[in-house]
PDB file of C-alpha atoms and ligand atoms in Angstrom:
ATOM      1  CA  UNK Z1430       1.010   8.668 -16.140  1.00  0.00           C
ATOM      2  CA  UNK Z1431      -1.119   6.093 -14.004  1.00  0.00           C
ATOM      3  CA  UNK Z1432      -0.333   5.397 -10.295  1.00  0.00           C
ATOM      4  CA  UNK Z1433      -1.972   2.170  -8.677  1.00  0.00           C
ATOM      5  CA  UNK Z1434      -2.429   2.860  -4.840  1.00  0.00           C
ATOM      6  CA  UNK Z1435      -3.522  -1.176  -3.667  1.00  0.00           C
ATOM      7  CA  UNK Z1436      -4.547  -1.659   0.048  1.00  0.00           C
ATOM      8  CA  UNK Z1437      -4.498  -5.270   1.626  1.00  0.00           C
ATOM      9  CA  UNK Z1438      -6.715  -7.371   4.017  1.00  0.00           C
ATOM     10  CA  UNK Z1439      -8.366  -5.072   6.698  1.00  0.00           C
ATOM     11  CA  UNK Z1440      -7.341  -1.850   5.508  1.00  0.00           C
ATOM     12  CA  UNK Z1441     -11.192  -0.908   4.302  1.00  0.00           C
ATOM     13  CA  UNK Z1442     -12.297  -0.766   7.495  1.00  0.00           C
ATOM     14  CA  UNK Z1443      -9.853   2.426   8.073  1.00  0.00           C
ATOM     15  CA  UNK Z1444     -11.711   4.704  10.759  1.00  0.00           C
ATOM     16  CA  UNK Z1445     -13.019   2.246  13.023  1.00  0.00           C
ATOM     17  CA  UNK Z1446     -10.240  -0.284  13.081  1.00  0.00           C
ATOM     18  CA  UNK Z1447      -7.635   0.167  16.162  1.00  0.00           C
ATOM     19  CA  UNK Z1448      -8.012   4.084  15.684  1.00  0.00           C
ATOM     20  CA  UNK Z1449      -5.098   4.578  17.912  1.00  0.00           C
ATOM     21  CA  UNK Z1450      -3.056   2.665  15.934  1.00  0.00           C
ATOM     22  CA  UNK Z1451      -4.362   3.645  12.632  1.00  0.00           C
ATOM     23  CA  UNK Z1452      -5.935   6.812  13.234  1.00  0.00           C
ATOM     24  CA  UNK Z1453      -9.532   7.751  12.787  1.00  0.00           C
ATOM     25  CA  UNK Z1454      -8.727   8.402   8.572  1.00  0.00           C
ATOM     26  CA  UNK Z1455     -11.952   6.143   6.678  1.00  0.00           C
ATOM     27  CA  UNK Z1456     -10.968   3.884   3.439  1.00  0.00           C
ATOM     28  CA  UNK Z1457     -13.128   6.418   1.882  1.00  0.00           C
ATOM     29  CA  UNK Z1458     -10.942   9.893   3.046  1.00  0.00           C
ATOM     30  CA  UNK Z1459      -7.714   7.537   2.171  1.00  0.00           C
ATOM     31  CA  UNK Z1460      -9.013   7.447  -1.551  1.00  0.00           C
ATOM     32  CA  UNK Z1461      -9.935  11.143  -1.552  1.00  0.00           C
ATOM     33  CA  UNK Z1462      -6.308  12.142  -0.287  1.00  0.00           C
ATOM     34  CA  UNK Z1463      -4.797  10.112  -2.752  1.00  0.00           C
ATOM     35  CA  UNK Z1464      -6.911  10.815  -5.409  1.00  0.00           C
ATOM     36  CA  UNK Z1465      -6.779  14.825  -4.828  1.00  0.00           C
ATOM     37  CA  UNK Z1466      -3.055  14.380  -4.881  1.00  0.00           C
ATOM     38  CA  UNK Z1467      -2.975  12.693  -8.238  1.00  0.00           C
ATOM     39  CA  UNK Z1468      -5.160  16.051  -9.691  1.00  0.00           C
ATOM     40  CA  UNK Z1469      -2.630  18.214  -8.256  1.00  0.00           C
ATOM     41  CA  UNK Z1470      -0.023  16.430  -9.769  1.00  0.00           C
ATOM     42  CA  UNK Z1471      -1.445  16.072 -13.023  1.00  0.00           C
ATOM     43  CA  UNK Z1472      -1.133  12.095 -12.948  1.00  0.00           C
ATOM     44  CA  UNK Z1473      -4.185   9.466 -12.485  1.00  0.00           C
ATOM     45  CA  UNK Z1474      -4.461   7.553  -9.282  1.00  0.00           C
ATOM     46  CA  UNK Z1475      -6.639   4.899  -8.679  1.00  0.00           C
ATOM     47  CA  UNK Z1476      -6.882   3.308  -5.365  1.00  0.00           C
ATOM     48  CA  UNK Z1477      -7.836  -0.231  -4.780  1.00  0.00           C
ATOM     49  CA  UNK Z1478      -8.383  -2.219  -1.653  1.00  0.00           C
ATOM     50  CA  UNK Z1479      -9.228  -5.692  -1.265  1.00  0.00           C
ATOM     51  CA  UNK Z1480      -9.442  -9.029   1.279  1.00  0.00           C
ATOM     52  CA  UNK Z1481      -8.935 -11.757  -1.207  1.00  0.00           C
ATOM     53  CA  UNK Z1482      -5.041 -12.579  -2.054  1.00  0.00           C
ATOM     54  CA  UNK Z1483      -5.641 -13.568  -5.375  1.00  0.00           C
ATOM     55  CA  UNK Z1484      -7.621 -10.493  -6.440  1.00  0.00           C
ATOM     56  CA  UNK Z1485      -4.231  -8.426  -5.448  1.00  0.00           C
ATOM     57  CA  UNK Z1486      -2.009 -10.660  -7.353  1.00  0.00           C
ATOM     58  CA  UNK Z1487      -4.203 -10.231 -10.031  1.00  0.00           C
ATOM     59  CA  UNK Z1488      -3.616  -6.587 -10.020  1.00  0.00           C
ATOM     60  CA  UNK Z1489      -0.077  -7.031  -9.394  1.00  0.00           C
ATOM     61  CA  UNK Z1490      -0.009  -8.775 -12.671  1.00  0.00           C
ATOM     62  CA  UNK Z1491      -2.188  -6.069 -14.215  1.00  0.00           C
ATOM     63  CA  UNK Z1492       0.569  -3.748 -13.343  1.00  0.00           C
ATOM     64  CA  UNK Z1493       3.551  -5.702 -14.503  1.00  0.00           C
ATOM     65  CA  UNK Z1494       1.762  -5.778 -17.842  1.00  0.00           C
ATOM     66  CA  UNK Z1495       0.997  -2.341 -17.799  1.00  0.00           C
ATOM     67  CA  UNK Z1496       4.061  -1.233 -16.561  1.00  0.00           C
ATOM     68  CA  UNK Z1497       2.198   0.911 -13.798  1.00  0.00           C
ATOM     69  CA  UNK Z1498       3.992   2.409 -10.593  1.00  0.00           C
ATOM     70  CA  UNK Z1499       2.535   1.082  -7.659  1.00  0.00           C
ATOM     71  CA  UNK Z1500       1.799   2.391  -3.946  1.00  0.00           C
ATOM     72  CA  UNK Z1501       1.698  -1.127  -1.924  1.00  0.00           C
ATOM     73  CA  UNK Z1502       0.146  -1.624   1.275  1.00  0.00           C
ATOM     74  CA  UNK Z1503      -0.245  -5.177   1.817  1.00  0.00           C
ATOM     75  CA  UNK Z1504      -1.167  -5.069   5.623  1.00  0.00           C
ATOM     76  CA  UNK Z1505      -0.903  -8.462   7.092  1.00  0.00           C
ATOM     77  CA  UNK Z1506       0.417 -10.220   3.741  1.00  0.00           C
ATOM     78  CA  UNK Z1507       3.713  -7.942   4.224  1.00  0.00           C
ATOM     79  CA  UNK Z1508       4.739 -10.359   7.047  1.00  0.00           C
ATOM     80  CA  UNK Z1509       4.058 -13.694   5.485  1.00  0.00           C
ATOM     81  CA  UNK Z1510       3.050 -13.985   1.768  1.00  0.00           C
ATOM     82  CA  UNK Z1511       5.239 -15.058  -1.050  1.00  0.00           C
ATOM     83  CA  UNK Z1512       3.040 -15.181  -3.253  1.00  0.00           C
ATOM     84  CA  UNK Z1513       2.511 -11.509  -3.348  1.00  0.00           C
ATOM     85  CA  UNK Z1514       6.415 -10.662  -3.230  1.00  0.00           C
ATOM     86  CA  UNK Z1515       6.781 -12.997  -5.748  1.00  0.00           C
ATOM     87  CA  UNK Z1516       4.092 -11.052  -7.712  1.00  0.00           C
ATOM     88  CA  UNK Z1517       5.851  -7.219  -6.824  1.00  0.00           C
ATOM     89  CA  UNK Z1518       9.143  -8.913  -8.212  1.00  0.00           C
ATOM     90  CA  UNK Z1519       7.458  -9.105 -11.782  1.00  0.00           C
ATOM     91  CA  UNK Z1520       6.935  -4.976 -11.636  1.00  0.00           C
ATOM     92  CA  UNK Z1521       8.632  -3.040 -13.904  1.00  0.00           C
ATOM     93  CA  UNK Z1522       7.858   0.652 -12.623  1.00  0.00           C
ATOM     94  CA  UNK Z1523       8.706   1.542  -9.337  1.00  0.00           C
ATOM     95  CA  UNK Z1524       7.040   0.514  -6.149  1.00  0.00           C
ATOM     96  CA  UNK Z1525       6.621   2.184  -3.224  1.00  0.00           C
ATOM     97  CA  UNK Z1526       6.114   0.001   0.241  1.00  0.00           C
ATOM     98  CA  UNK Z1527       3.460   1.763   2.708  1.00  0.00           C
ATOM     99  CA  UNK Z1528       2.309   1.146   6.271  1.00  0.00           C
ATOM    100  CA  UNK Z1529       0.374   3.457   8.254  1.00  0.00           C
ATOM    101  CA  UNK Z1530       1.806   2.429  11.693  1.00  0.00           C
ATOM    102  CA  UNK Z1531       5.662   2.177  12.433  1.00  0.00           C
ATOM    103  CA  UNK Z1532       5.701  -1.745  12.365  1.00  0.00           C
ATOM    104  CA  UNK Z1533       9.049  -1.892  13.665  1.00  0.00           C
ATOM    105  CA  UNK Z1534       7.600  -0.418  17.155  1.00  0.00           C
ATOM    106  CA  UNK Z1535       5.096  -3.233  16.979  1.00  0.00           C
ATOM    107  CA  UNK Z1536       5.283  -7.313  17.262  1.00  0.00           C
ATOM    108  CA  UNK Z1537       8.213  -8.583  16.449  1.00  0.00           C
ATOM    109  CA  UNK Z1538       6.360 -10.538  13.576  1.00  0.00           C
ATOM    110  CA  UNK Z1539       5.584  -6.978  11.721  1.00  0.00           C
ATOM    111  CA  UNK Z1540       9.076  -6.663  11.789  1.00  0.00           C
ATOM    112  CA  UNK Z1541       9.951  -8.745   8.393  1.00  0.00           C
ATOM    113  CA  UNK Z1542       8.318  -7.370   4.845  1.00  0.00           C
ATOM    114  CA  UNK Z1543       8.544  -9.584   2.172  1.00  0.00           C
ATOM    115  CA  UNK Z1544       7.818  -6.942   0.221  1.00  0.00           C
ATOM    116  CA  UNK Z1545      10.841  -4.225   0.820  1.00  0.00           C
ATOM    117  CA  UNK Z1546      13.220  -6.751  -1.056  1.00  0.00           C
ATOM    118  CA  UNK Z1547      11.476  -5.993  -3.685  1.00  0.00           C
ATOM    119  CA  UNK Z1548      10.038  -2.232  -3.728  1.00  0.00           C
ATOM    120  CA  UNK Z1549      12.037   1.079  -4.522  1.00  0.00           C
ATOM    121  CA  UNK Z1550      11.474   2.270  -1.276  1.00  0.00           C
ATOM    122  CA  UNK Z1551       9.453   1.694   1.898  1.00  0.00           C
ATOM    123  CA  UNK Z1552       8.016   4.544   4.331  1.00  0.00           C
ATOM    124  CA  UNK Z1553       6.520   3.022   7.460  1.00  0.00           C
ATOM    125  CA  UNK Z1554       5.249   5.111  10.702  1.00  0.00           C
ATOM    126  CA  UNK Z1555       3.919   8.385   8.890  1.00  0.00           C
ATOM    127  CA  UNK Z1556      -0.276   7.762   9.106  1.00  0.00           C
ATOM    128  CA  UNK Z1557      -2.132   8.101   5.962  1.00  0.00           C
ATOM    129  CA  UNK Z1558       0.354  11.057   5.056  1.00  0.00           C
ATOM    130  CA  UNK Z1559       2.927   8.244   3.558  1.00  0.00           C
ATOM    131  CA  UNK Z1560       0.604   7.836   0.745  1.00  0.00           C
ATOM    132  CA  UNK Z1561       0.500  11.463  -0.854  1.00  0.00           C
ATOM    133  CA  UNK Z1562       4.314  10.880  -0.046  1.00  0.00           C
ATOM    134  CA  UNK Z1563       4.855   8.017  -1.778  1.00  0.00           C
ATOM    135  CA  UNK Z1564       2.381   8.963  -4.901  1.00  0.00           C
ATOM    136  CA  UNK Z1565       4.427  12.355  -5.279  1.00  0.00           C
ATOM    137  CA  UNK Z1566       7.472  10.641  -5.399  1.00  0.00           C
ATOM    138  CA  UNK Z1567       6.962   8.111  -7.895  1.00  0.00           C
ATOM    139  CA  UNK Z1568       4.777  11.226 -10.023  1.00  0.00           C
ATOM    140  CA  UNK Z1569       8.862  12.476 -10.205  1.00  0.00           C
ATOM    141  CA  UNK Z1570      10.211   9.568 -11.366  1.00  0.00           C
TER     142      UNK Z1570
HETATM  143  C1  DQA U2618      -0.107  -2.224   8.197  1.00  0.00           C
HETATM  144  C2  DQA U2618       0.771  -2.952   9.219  1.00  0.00           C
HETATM  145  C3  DQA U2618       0.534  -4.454   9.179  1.00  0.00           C
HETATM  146  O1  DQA U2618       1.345  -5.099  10.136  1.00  0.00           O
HETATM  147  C4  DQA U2618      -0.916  -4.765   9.477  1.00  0.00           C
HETATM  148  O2  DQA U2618      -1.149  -6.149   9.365  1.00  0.00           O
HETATM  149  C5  DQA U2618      -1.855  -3.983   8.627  1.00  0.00           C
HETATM  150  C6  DQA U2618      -1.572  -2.577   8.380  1.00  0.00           C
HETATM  151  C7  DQA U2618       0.026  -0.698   8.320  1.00  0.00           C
HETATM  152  O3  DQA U2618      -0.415  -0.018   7.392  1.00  0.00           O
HETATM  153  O4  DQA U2618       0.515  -0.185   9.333  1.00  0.00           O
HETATM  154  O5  DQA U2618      -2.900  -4.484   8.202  1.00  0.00           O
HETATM  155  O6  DQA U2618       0.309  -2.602   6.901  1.00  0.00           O
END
């Protein structure tokens, strides 16, 4: 079993970005959490992370085909893009919904996901610890 664990805009710069929002967790540790989780679950993770909207729908589509479960963060696209809902509606295999901070104690504009519409499931608030979460609950799906 693969898992695809996709960061958004923003989220490589983990560590040093609004650490008391985000916590002081690099890109780097994110992708050695998730990746040690995947070896003690017996199932391949890869994590991803990228800027560029198109490169994410790309791998959106990669998953679709490949009918791979997904861990989605899509940072600041969450609140606006339908381009990348429209892209998590063609997934076949679950998809999990992540954000690091509790959005709905932020701006009201972090308050609508596009996204949850379409995912299995959503866990918001929890740090970097809603990843292993979300990657050992689709492993038991
Ligand atoms: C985020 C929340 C978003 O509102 C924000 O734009 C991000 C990160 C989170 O993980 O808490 O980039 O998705």
């Amino acid at each position: 079993m693969k898992i695809l664990v996709l960061n958004g805009p923003n989220l490589g710069r983990l560590g040093t970005r609004e650490p008391e929002v985000y916590g002081r967790t690099t890109h780097a540790d994110l992708v050695a959490l998730c990746e040690q989780t995947g070896k003690e679950l017996g199932v391949d993770v890869e994590v991803r992370q990228t800027n560029h909207e198109g490169e994410m729908i790309g791998w959106l589509h990669e998953a679709a085909d490949q009918k791979t479960a997904v861990v989605l963060n899509a940072g600041a696209w969450t609140h606006y893009s339908i381009a990348i809902a429209d892209a998590c509606a063609m997934l076949t295999a679950p998809l999990v919904e992540v954000h690091i901070s509790n959005v709905h104690q932020r701006e009201e504009f972090r308050h609508h996901s596009y996204i949850s519409a379409v995912a299995s499931g959503v866990i918001v608030g929890l740090g970097v610890q809603g990843y292993p979460l979300a990657i050992r609950w689709l492993a038991e799906q």
